[in-house]
mmCIF file of C-alpha atoms (C1' of nucleotides) in Angstrom:
data_model
loop_
_atom_site.group_PDB
_atom_site.id
_atom_site.type_symbol
_atom_site.label_atom_id
_atom_site.label_comp_id
_atom_site.label_asym_id
_atom_site.label_seq_id
_atom_site.Cartn_x
_atom_site.Cartn_y
_atom_site.Cartn_z
ATOM 1 C CA UNK A 1 166.933 35.608 129.589
ATOM 2 C CA UNK A 2 163.432 36.708 130.489
ATOM 3 C CA UNK A 3 164.083 39.926 128.612
ATOM 4 C CA UNK A 4 162.280 38.838 125.492
ATOM 5 C CA UNK A 5 159.138 38.151 127.518
ATOM 6 C CA UNK A 6 159.168 41.745 128.733
ATOM 7 C CA UNK A 7 159.701 43.020 125.242
ATOM 8 C CA UNK A 8 156.763 40.980 123.983
ATOM 9 C CA UNK A 9 154.498 42.065 126.826
ATOM 10 C CA UNK A 10 155.272 45.697 126.124
ATOM 11 C CA UNK A 11 153.942 45.157 122.622
ATOM 12 C CA UNK A 12 150.959 43.061 123.645
ATOM 13 C CA UNK A 13 152.339 39.905 122.132
ATOM 14 C CA UNK A 14 151.702 36.588 123.816
ATOM 15 C CA UNK A 15 154.802 34.780 124.955
ATOM 16 C CA UNK A 16 154.552 31.420 123.276
ATOM 17 C CA UNK A 17 157.444 28.991 123.049
ATOM 18 C CA UNK A 18 157.456 29.366 119.264
ATOM 19 C CA UNK A 19 157.592 33.139 119.244
ATOM 20 C CA UNK A 20 160.278 33.317 121.877
ATOM 21 C CA UNK A 21 162.409 30.795 120.048
ATOM 22 C CA UNK A 22 161.936 32.577 116.735
ATOM 23 C CA UNK A 23 162.740 36.032 118.006
ATOM 24 C CA UNK A 24 165.743 34.932 120.010
ATOM 25 C CA UNK A 25 167.105 32.897 117.153
ATOM 26 C CA UNK A 26 166.782 35.826 114.815
ATOM 27 C CA UNK A 27 168.253 38.337 117.260
ATOM 28 C CA UNK A 28 171.427 36.295 117.638
ATOM 29 C CA UNK A 29 172.331 36.407 114.000
ATOM 30 C CA UNK A 30 174.097 38.914 111.822
ATOM 31 C CA UNK A 31 173.111 37.271 108.626
ATOM 32 C CA UNK A 32 169.451 37.587 107.815
ATOM 33 C CA UNK A 33 167.665 34.324 107.282
ATOM 34 C CA UNK A 34 164.652 33.695 105.093
ATOM 35 C CA UNK A 35 161.496 32.348 106.722
ATOM 36 C CA UNK A 36 162.432 28.862 105.602
ATOM 37 C CA UNK A 37 165.958 29.124 106.998
ATOM 38 C CA UNK A 38 164.706 30.518 110.275
ATOM 39 C CA UNK A 39 162.219 27.674 110.476
ATOM 40 C CA UNK A 40 164.971 25.078 110.194
ATOM 41 C CA UNK A 41 167.263 26.849 112.657
ATOM 42 C CA UNK A 42 164.601 27.555 115.279
ATOM 43 C CA UNK A 43 163.110 24.088 115.036
ATOM 44 C CA UNK A 44 165.997 22.684 117.044
ATOM 45 C CA UNK A 45 165.067 24.968 119.948
ATOM 46 C CA UNK A 46 161.424 24.301 120.241
ATOM 47 C CA UNK A 47 159.698 20.968 119.879
ATOM 48 C CA UNK A 48 156.694 22.029 117.914
ATOM 49 C CA UNK A 49 156.968 24.573 115.145
ATOM 50 C CA UNK A 50 155.400 24.979 111.743
ATOM 51 C CA UNK A 51 156.336 27.124 108.797
ATOM 52 C CA UNK A 52 152.952 28.861 108.954
ATOM 53 C CA UNK A 53 153.777 29.972 112.475
ATOM 54 C CA UNK A 54 157.086 31.344 111.298
ATOM 55 C CA UNK A 55 155.268 33.508 108.778
ATOM 56 C CA UNK A 56 152.581 34.531 111.262
ATOM 57 C CA UNK A 57 155.124 35.409 113.894
ATOM 58 C CA UNK A 58 157.424 37.353 111.612
ATOM 59 C CA UNK A 59 154.442 39.287 110.429
ATOM 60 C CA UNK A 60 153.352 40.071 113.977
ATOM 61 C CA UNK A 61 156.876 41.126 114.950
ATOM 62 C CA UNK A 62 157.133 43.393 111.904
ATOM 63 C CA UNK A 63 153.806 44.985 112.750
ATOM 64 C CA UNK A 64 154.985 46.089 116.180
ATOM 65 C CA UNK A 65 158.390 47.122 114.869
ATOM 66 C CA UNK A 66 160.548 44.477 116.539
ATOM 67 C CA UNK A 67 161.626 42.995 113.229
ATOM 68 C CA UNK A 68 162.279 44.373 109.791
ATOM 69 C CA UNK A 69 161.561 42.625 106.534
ATOM 70 C CA UNK A 70 164.393 43.078 104.058
ATOM 71 C CA UNK A 71 163.697 43.194 100.346
ATOM 72 C CA UNK A 72 165.487 40.870 97.946
ATOM 73 C CA UNK A 73 165.319 40.281 94.225
ATOM 74 C CA UNK A 74 164.636 36.582 94.273
ATOM 75 C CA UNK A 75 161.221 36.400 95.832
ATOM 76 C CA UNK A 76 162.173 35.142 99.267
ATOM 77 C CA UNK A 77 162.388 37.872 101.853
ATOM 78 C CA UNK A 78 164.861 38.049 104.660
ATOM 79 C CA UNK A 79 164.396 39.244 108.217
ATOM 80 C CA UNK A 80 166.401 41.355 110.657
ATOM 81 C CA UNK A 81 165.843 41.801 114.381
ATOM 82 C CA UNK A 82 168.011 44.921 114.360
ATOM 83 C CA UNK A 83 165.578 47.623 113.322
ATOM 84 C CA UNK A 84 168.026 50.508 113.429
ATOM 85 C CA UNK A 85 169.172 52.085 110.181
ATOM 86 C CA UNK A 86 172.333 50.312 109.147
ATOM 87 C CA UNK A 87 173.895 49.247 105.872
ATOM 88 C CA UNK A 88 173.696 45.753 104.436
ATOM 89 C CA UNK A 89 175.687 43.859 101.906
ATOM 90 C CA UNK A 90 173.589 41.878 99.489
ATOM 91 C CA UNK A 91 175.348 39.313 97.354
ATOM 92 C CA UNK A 92 174.388 39.484 93.754
ATOM 93 C CA UNK A 93 174.373 35.782 92.963
ATOM 94 C CA UNK A 94 172.594 34.340 95.989
ATOM 95 C CA UNK A 95 170.673 37.334 97.361
ATOM 96 C CA UNK A 96 172.105 36.600 100.784
ATOM 97 C CA UNK A 97 172.231 39.649 103.020
ATOM 98 C CA UNK A 98 174.618 40.342 105.859
ATOM 99 C CA UNK A 99 175.520 43.233 108.098
ATOM 100 C CA UNK A 100 178.500 45.369 107.358
ATOM 101 C CA UNK A 101 180.857 44.749 110.301
ATOM 102 C CA UNK A 102 179.777 47.022 113.144
ATOM 103 C CA UNK A 103 182.670 49.463 113.143
ATOM 104 C CA UNK A 104 182.703 49.955 109.404
ATOM 105 C CA UNK A 105 178.924 50.175 109.362
ATOM 106 C CA UNK A 106 178.964 53.098 111.788
ATOM 107 C CA UNK A 107 181.603 54.825 109.696
ATOM 108 C CA UNK A 108 179.503 54.447 106.543
ATOM 109 C CA UNK A 109 176.607 56.316 108.104
ATOM 110 C CA UNK A 110 178.817 59.419 108.142
ATOM 111 C CA UNK A 111 179.584 59.218 104.440
ATOM 112 C CA UNK A 112 177.865 60.125 101.191
ATOM 113 C CA UNK A 113 177.027 57.249 98.821
ATOM 114 C CA UNK A 114 180.113 57.491 96.586
ATOM 115 C CA UNK A 115 182.401 57.481 99.580
ATOM 116 C CA UNK A 116 180.597 54.478 101.045
ATOM 117 C CA UNK A 117 181.418 52.418 97.990
ATOM 118 C CA UNK A 118 185.075 53.419 98.145
ATOM 119 C CA UNK A 119 185.263 52.530 101.826
ATOM 120 C CA UNK A 120 183.602 49.157 101.407
ATOM 121 C CA UNK A 121 185.837 48.143 98.552
ATOM 122 C CA UNK A 122 188.986 49.164 100.351
ATOM 123 C CA UNK A 123 188.054 47.663 103.727
ATOM 124 C CA UNK A 124 186.436 44.402 102.693
ATOM 125 C CA UNK A 125 187.560 41.888 100.150
ATOM 126 C CA UNK A 126 184.573 42.273 97.846
ATOM 127 C CA UNK A 127 183.737 43.928 94.577
ATOM 128 C CA UNK A 128 180.836 46.358 94.738
ATOM 129 C CA UNK A 129 178.666 46.189 91.636
ATOM 130 C CA UNK A 130 175.946 48.564 92.680
ATOM 131 C CA UNK A 131 174.010 50.117 95.455
ATOM 132 C CA UNK A 132 170.349 50.096 96.161
ATOM 133 C CA UNK A 133 168.873 52.595 98.443
ATOM 134 C CA UNK A 134 165.279 52.950 99.278
ATOM 135 C CA UNK A 135 163.609 55.483 101.452
ATOM 136 C CA UNK A 136 160.617 53.746 102.976
ATOM 137 C CA UNK A 137 157.642 56.027 103.209
ATOM 138 C CA UNK A 138 154.013 56.290 104.029
ATOM 139 C CA UNK A 139 151.726 58.403 101.886
ATOM 140 C CA UNK A 140 149.522 60.958 103.555
ATOM 141 C CA UNK B 1 164.233 56.076 67.504
ATOM 142 C CA UNK B 2 166.606 53.460 66.155
ATOM 143 C CA UNK B 3 168.797 54.083 69.172
ATOM 144 C CA UNK B 4 167.547 51.077 71.053
ATOM 145 C CA UNK B 5 168.571 48.819 68.173
ATOM 146 C CA UNK B 6 172.134 50.115 68.427
ATOM 147 C CA UNK B 7 172.125 49.634 72.160
ATOM 148 C CA UNK B 8 170.941 46.054 71.762
ATOM 149 C CA UNK B 9 173.473 45.275 69.046
ATOM 150 C CA UNK B 10 176.275 46.569 71.222
ATOM 151 C CA UNK B 11 175.274 43.980 73.792
ATOM 152 C CA UNK B 12 174.700 41.169 71.324
ATOM 153 C CA UNK B 13 170.984 41.137 71.886
ATOM 154 C CA UNK B 14 168.693 40.394 68.980
ATOM 155 C CA UNK B 15 166.304 43.171 68.088
ATOM 156 C CA UNK B 16 162.901 41.563 68.263
ATOM 157 C CA UNK B 17 159.679 43.541 68.314
ATOM 158 C CA UNK B 18 158.970 42.270 71.819
ATOM 159 C CA UNK B 19 162.302 43.264 73.281
ATOM 160 C CA UNK B 20 162.272 46.698 71.701
ATOM 161 C CA UNK B 21 158.764 47.384 72.961
ATOM 162 C CA UNK B 22 159.629 46.177 76.452
ATOM 163 C CA UNK B 23 162.819 48.148 76.809
ATOM 164 C CA UNK B 24 161.351 51.345 75.388
ATOM 165 C CA UNK B 25 158.270 51.071 77.544
ATOM 166 C CA UNK B 26 160.378 50.625 80.638
ATOM 167 C CA UNK B 27 162.808 53.411 79.759
ATOM 168 C CA UNK B 28 160.001 55.954 79.498
ATOM 169 C CA UNK B 29 158.796 55.465 83.018
ATOM 170 C CA UNK B 30 159.835 56.859 86.361
ATOM 171 C CA UNK B 31 157.821 54.438 88.352
ATOM 172 C CA UNK B 32 159.134 50.909 88.237
ATOM 173 C CA UNK B 33 156.659 48.336 87.031
ATOM 174 C CA UNK B 34 156.507 44.686 87.970
ATOM 175 C CA UNK B 35 156.802 42.113 85.186
ATOM 176 C CA UNK B 36 153.042 41.760 85.137
ATOM 177 C CA UNK B 37 152.477 45.504 84.901
ATOM 178 C CA UNK B 38 155.056 45.878 82.169
ATOM 179 C CA UNK B 39 153.400 43.046 80.302
ATOM 180 C CA UNK B 40 150.055 44.831 80.293
ATOM 181 C CA UNK B 41 151.538 48.195 79.343
ATOM 182 C CA UNK B 42 153.802 46.898 76.585
ATOM 183 C CA UNK B 43 151.138 44.658 75.137
ATOM 184 C CA UNK B 44 149.439 47.669 73.570
ATOM 185 C CA UNK B 45 152.617 48.404 71.586
ATOM 186 C CA UNK B 46 153.335 45.040 70.136
ATOM 187 C CA UNK B 47 150.808 42.598 68.777
ATOM 188 C CA UNK B 48 152.255 39.421 70.133
ATOM 189 C CA UNK B 49 153.692 39.254 73.627
ATOM 190 C CA UNK B 50 153.642 36.704 76.389
ATOM 191 C CA UNK B 51 154.444 36.988 80.057
ATOM 192 C CA UNK B 52 157.204 34.397 79.690
ATOM 193 C CA UNK B 53 158.891 36.659 77.174
ATOM 194 C CA UNK B 54 158.679 39.551 79.574
ATOM 195 C CA UNK B 55 160.552 37.494 82.159
ATOM 196 C CA UNK B 56 163.062 36.194 79.622
ATOM 197 C CA UNK B 57 163.713 39.657 78.262
ATOM 198 C CA UNK B 58 164.061 41.363 81.615
ATOM 199 C CA UNK B 59 166.485 38.677 82.598
ATOM 200 C CA UNK B 60 168.531 39.167 79.439
ATOM 201 C CA UNK B 61 168.547 42.943 79.878
ATOM 202 C CA UNK B 62 169.661 42.612 83.500
ATOM 203 C CA UNK B 63 172.462 40.262 82.466
ATOM 204 C CA UNK B 64 173.991 42.833 80.142
ATOM 205 C CA UNK B 65 173.388 45.674 82.572
ATOM 206 C CA UNK B 66 170.740 47.609 80.664
ATOM 207 C CA UNK B 67 168.133 47.049 83.352
ATOM 208 C CA UNK B 68 168.213 46.728 87.089
ATOM 209 C CA UNK B 69 165.987 44.491 89.163
ATOM 210 C CA UNK B 70 164.768 46.260 92.283
ATOM 211 C CA UNK B 71 164.113 44.328 95.455
ATOM 212 C CA UNK B 72 160.770 44.514 97.218
ATOM 213 C CA UNK B 73 159.294 42.862 100.272
ATOM 214 C CA UNK B 74 156.194 41.422 98.701
ATOM 215 C CA UNK B 75 157.569 38.864 96.314
ATOM 216 C CA UNK B 76 157.062 40.674 93.037
ATOM 217 C CA UNK B 77 160.156 42.437 91.797
ATOM 218 C CA UNK B 78 160.236 45.751 90.014
ATOM 219 C CA UNK B 79 162.440 46.887 87.165
ATOM 220 C CA UNK B 80 164.335 50.052 86.297
ATOM 221 C CA UNK B 81 165.942 51.006 82.983
ATOM 222 C CA UNK B 82 168.011 53.677 84.721
ATOM 223 C CA UNK B 83 170.986 51.733 86.007
ATOM 224 C CA UNK B 84 172.784 54.654 87.607
ATOM 225 C CA UNK B 85 172.930 54.901 91.379
ATOM 226 C CA UNK B 86 169.969 56.956 92.487
ATOM 227 C CA UNK B 87 167.597 56.930 95.442
ATOM 228 C CA UNK B 88 164.136 55.412 95.403
ATOM 229 C CA UNK B 89 161.073 55.852 97.487
ATOM 230 C CA UNK B 90 159.341 52.624 98.358
ATOM 231 C CA UNK B 91 155.862 52.844 99.787
ATOM 232 C CA UNK B 92 155.371 50.701 102.808
ATOM 233 C CA UNK B 93 151.835 49.546 102.155
ATOM 234 C CA UNK B 94 151.948 48.701 98.450
ATOM 235 C CA UNK B 95 155.665 48.167 97.820
ATOM 236 C CA UNK B 96 155.438 50.529 94.865
ATOM 237 C CA UNK B 97 158.744 52.167 94.020
ATOM 238 C CA UNK B 98 159.325 55.515 92.381
ATOM 239 C CA UNK B 99 162.229 57.802 91.675
ATOM 240 C CA UNK B 100 162.954 60.723 93.911
ATOM 241 C CA UNK B 101 162.390 63.770 91.677
ATOM 242 C CA UNK B 102 165.569 64.357 89.702
ATOM 243 C CA UNK B 103 166.786 67.533 91.334
ATOM 244 C CA UNK B 104 166.212 66.325 94.880
ATOM 245 C CA UNK B 105 167.687 62.945 93.987
ATOM 246 C CA UNK B 106 170.960 64.554 92.899
ATOM 247 C CA UNK B 107 171.058 66.577 96.100
ATOM 248 C CA UNK B 108 170.583 63.455 98.221
ATOM 249 C CA UNK B 109 173.679 61.829 96.748
ATOM 250 C CA UNK B 110 175.727 64.569 98.426
ATOM 251 C CA UNK B 111 174.304 63.849 101.857
ATOM 252 C CA UNK B 112 174.840 61.326 104.614
ATOM 253 C CA UNK B 113 171.891 59.030 105.477
ATOM 254 C CA UNK B 114 170.456 61.055 108.373
ATOM 255 C CA UNK B 115 170.473 64.223 106.306
ATOM 256 C CA UNK B 116 168.769 62.422 103.432
ATOM 257 C CA UNK B 117 165.813 61.570 105.607
ATOM 258 C CA UNK B 118 165.514 65.164 106.815
ATOM 259 C CA UNK B 119 165.637 66.477 103.256
ATOM 260 C CA UNK B 120 163.055 64.034 101.949
ATOM 261 C CA UNK B 121 160.610 64.778 104.714
ATOM 262 C CA UNK B 122 160.937 68.517 104.331
ATOM 263 C CA UNK B 123 160.826 68.559 100.520
ATOM 264 C CA UNK B 124 158.142 65.963 99.831
ATOM 265 C CA UNK B 125 154.817 65.481 101.472
ATOM 266 C CA UNK B 126 155.545 62.047 102.898
ATOM 267 C CA UNK B 127 156.442 60.467 106.197
ATOM 268 C CA UNK B 128 159.664 58.472 106.167
ATOM 269 C CA UNK B 129 159.411 55.341 108.296
ATOM 270 C CA UNK B 130 162.756 53.820 107.500
ATOM 271 C CA UNK B 131 165.578 53.449 105.087
ATOM 272 C CA UNK B 132 166.997 50.403 103.484
ATOM 273 C CA UNK B 133 170.370 50.472 101.958
ATOM 274 C CA UNK B 134 172.125 47.632 100.381
ATOM 275 C CA UNK B 135 175.559 47.515 98.909
ATOM 276 C CA UNK B 136 175.408 44.979 96.123
ATOM 277 C CA UNK B 137 178.540 42.901 95.938
ATOM 278 C CA UNK B 138 180.203 39.990 94.332
ATOM 279 C CA UNK B 139 182.319 37.625 96.372
ATOM 280 C CA UNK B 140 185.813 36.832 95.231
ATOM 281 C "C1'" DG C 1 170.544 27.644 57.559
ATOM 282 C "C1'" DT C 2 171.533 28.170 62.279
ATOM 283 C "C1'" DA C 3 171.254 30.045 66.538
ATOM 284 C "C1'" DC C 4 168.466 32.231 69.360
ATOM 285 C "C1'" DG C 5 163.797 34.155 70.894
ATOM 286 C "C1'" DT C 6 158.854 33.336 71.599
ATOM 287 C "C1'" DG C 7 154.684 31.413 73.596
ATOM 288 C "C1'" DC C 8 152.171 27.929 75.669
ATOM 289 C "C1'" DA C 9 151.247 24.969 79.426
ATOM 290 C "C1'" DA C 10 153.019 22.755 83.282
ATOM 291 C "C1'" DA C 11 155.900 22.878 87.287
ATOM 292 C "C1'" DA C 12 158.304 24.991 90.972
ATOM 293 C "C1'" DT C 13 158.742 28.279 94.631
ATOM 294 C "C1'" DG C 14 157.352 31.240 98.366
ATOM 295 C "C1'" DT C 15 153.546 32.956 100.970
ATOM 296 C "C1'" DT C 16 148.749 33.266 102.657
ATOM 297 C "C1'" DT C 17 144.419 31.459 104.242
ATOM 298 C "C1'" DG C 18 140.566 28.741 106.666
ATOM 299 C "C1'" DC C 19 139.645 26.214 110.300
ATOM 300 C "C1'" DA C 20 139.838 22.959 114.171
ATOM 301 C "C1'" DT C 21 142.648 22.498 118.178
ATOM 302 C "C1'" DC C 22 145.491 24.237 121.866
ATOM 303 C "C1'" DA C 23 147.799 27.574 125.159
ATOM 304 C "C1'" DT C 24 148.266 32.072 127.355
ATOM 305 C "C1'" DT C 25 146.283 35.467 129.809
ATOM 306 C "C1'" DA D 1 136.589 31.234 130.413
ATOM 307 C "C1'" DA D 2 137.926 33.913 126.560
ATOM 308 C "C1'" DT D 3 140.982 35.504 123.361
ATOM 309 C "C1'" DG D 4 144.428 34.731 120.494
ATOM 310 C "C1'" DA D 5 148.233 31.409 118.563
ATOM 311 C "C1'" DT D 6 149.350 27.059 116.315
ATOM 312 C "C1'" DG D 7 149.550 23.646 112.622
ATOM 313 C "C1'" DC D 8 147.795 21.368 108.853
ATOM 314 C "C1'" DA D 9 146.357 21.315 104.156
ATOM 315 C "C1'" DA D 10 144.708 23.699 100.511
ATOM 316 C "C1'" DA D 11 144.820 27.929 97.837
ATOM 317 C "C1'" DC D 12 147.302 31.585 95.838
ATOM 318 C "C1'" DA D 13 150.794 34.478 93.435
ATOM 319 C "C1'" DT D 14 154.942 34.945 91.097
ATOM 320 C "C1'" DT D 15 158.512 33.088 88.511
ATOM 321 C "C1'" DT D 16 160.827 29.298 85.963
ATOM 322 C "C1'" DT D 17 161.071 25.535 82.790
ATOM 323 C "C1'" DG D 18 160.613 22.327 78.577
ATOM 324 C "C1'" DC D 19 159.651 22.174 74.157
ATOM 325 C "C1'" DA D 20 157.709 23.059 69.439
ATOM 326 C "C1'" DC D 21 157.601 26.742 66.436
ATOM 327 C "C1'" DG D 22 159.105 31.145 64.461
ATOM 328 C "C1'" DT D 23 162.390 34.940 63.395
ATOM 329 C "C1'" DA D 24 166.809 37.650 63.203
ATOM 330 C "C1'" DC D 25 171.125 37.346 61.718
#
DNA sequence: GTACGTGCAAAATGTTTGCATCATT
DNA sequence: AATGATGCAAACATTTTGCACGTAC
């Protein structure tokens, strides 16, 4: 798949083995690994890789908008290669984040917050304890 | 205001000068300070206070549901004494978080995500670059 | 009086930085 | 050839921990 190389070129990013491996690893997943997790997973794909490069790369990818950094409450951020607006489930105990299954996720975007909670609880086998929604903005 | 003492007692929390000062300081604010910020602000109210106590207290208050820990992307969490579901604005550059003004906030809870963004941009003088919404859940 | 909270200093965790080396363009 | 990326180690920031002492109940 030479697709990623095109994508990188369009954003003036050099196509290094490390960056390709990192982006492709991230894009495959529907959970949202931390930098450390991504490092371990991607390391099996590319011979040489350091944690510093993981941070550098994720930062570069965020800058051009190919990756989104997801906030957590435990100090270790998580990353998502799907930059569209879509709902996440964050587990209270571990701070793990995962996508709402695609079909349900699309449905939620048509609902108001209270209805979302109802839907989630009735469709998935989880107990919703809260909801955090942040509008990300730029002052001007 | 001896109200806070009642609130604490109801949750089996001891009423120490430090805890009272911290909770009351936090409850007054519509921005959402980090532990460090809260430490500096509350320190003027109570003679003795350490940063470790700020962390211990915030943790205790979160446990009983009197405070909510807000996720950020820069490694330093923020705290909110309003535990109801309500929208926040997070600024991209600084990771500062603030409440959407009350009236607009209530209105947003009646809208679907796309409409929320429209409303925010037309009512406030900011540029929305994204939206992050997390359903907080507990596995079972 | 006992159980719990506080404060200090030290440790742990996650992330960033400086710089010499290496690879992509 | 030049510009930018990598990797190492050290620095940094935030949060957690262990423990002696103090305070609320």
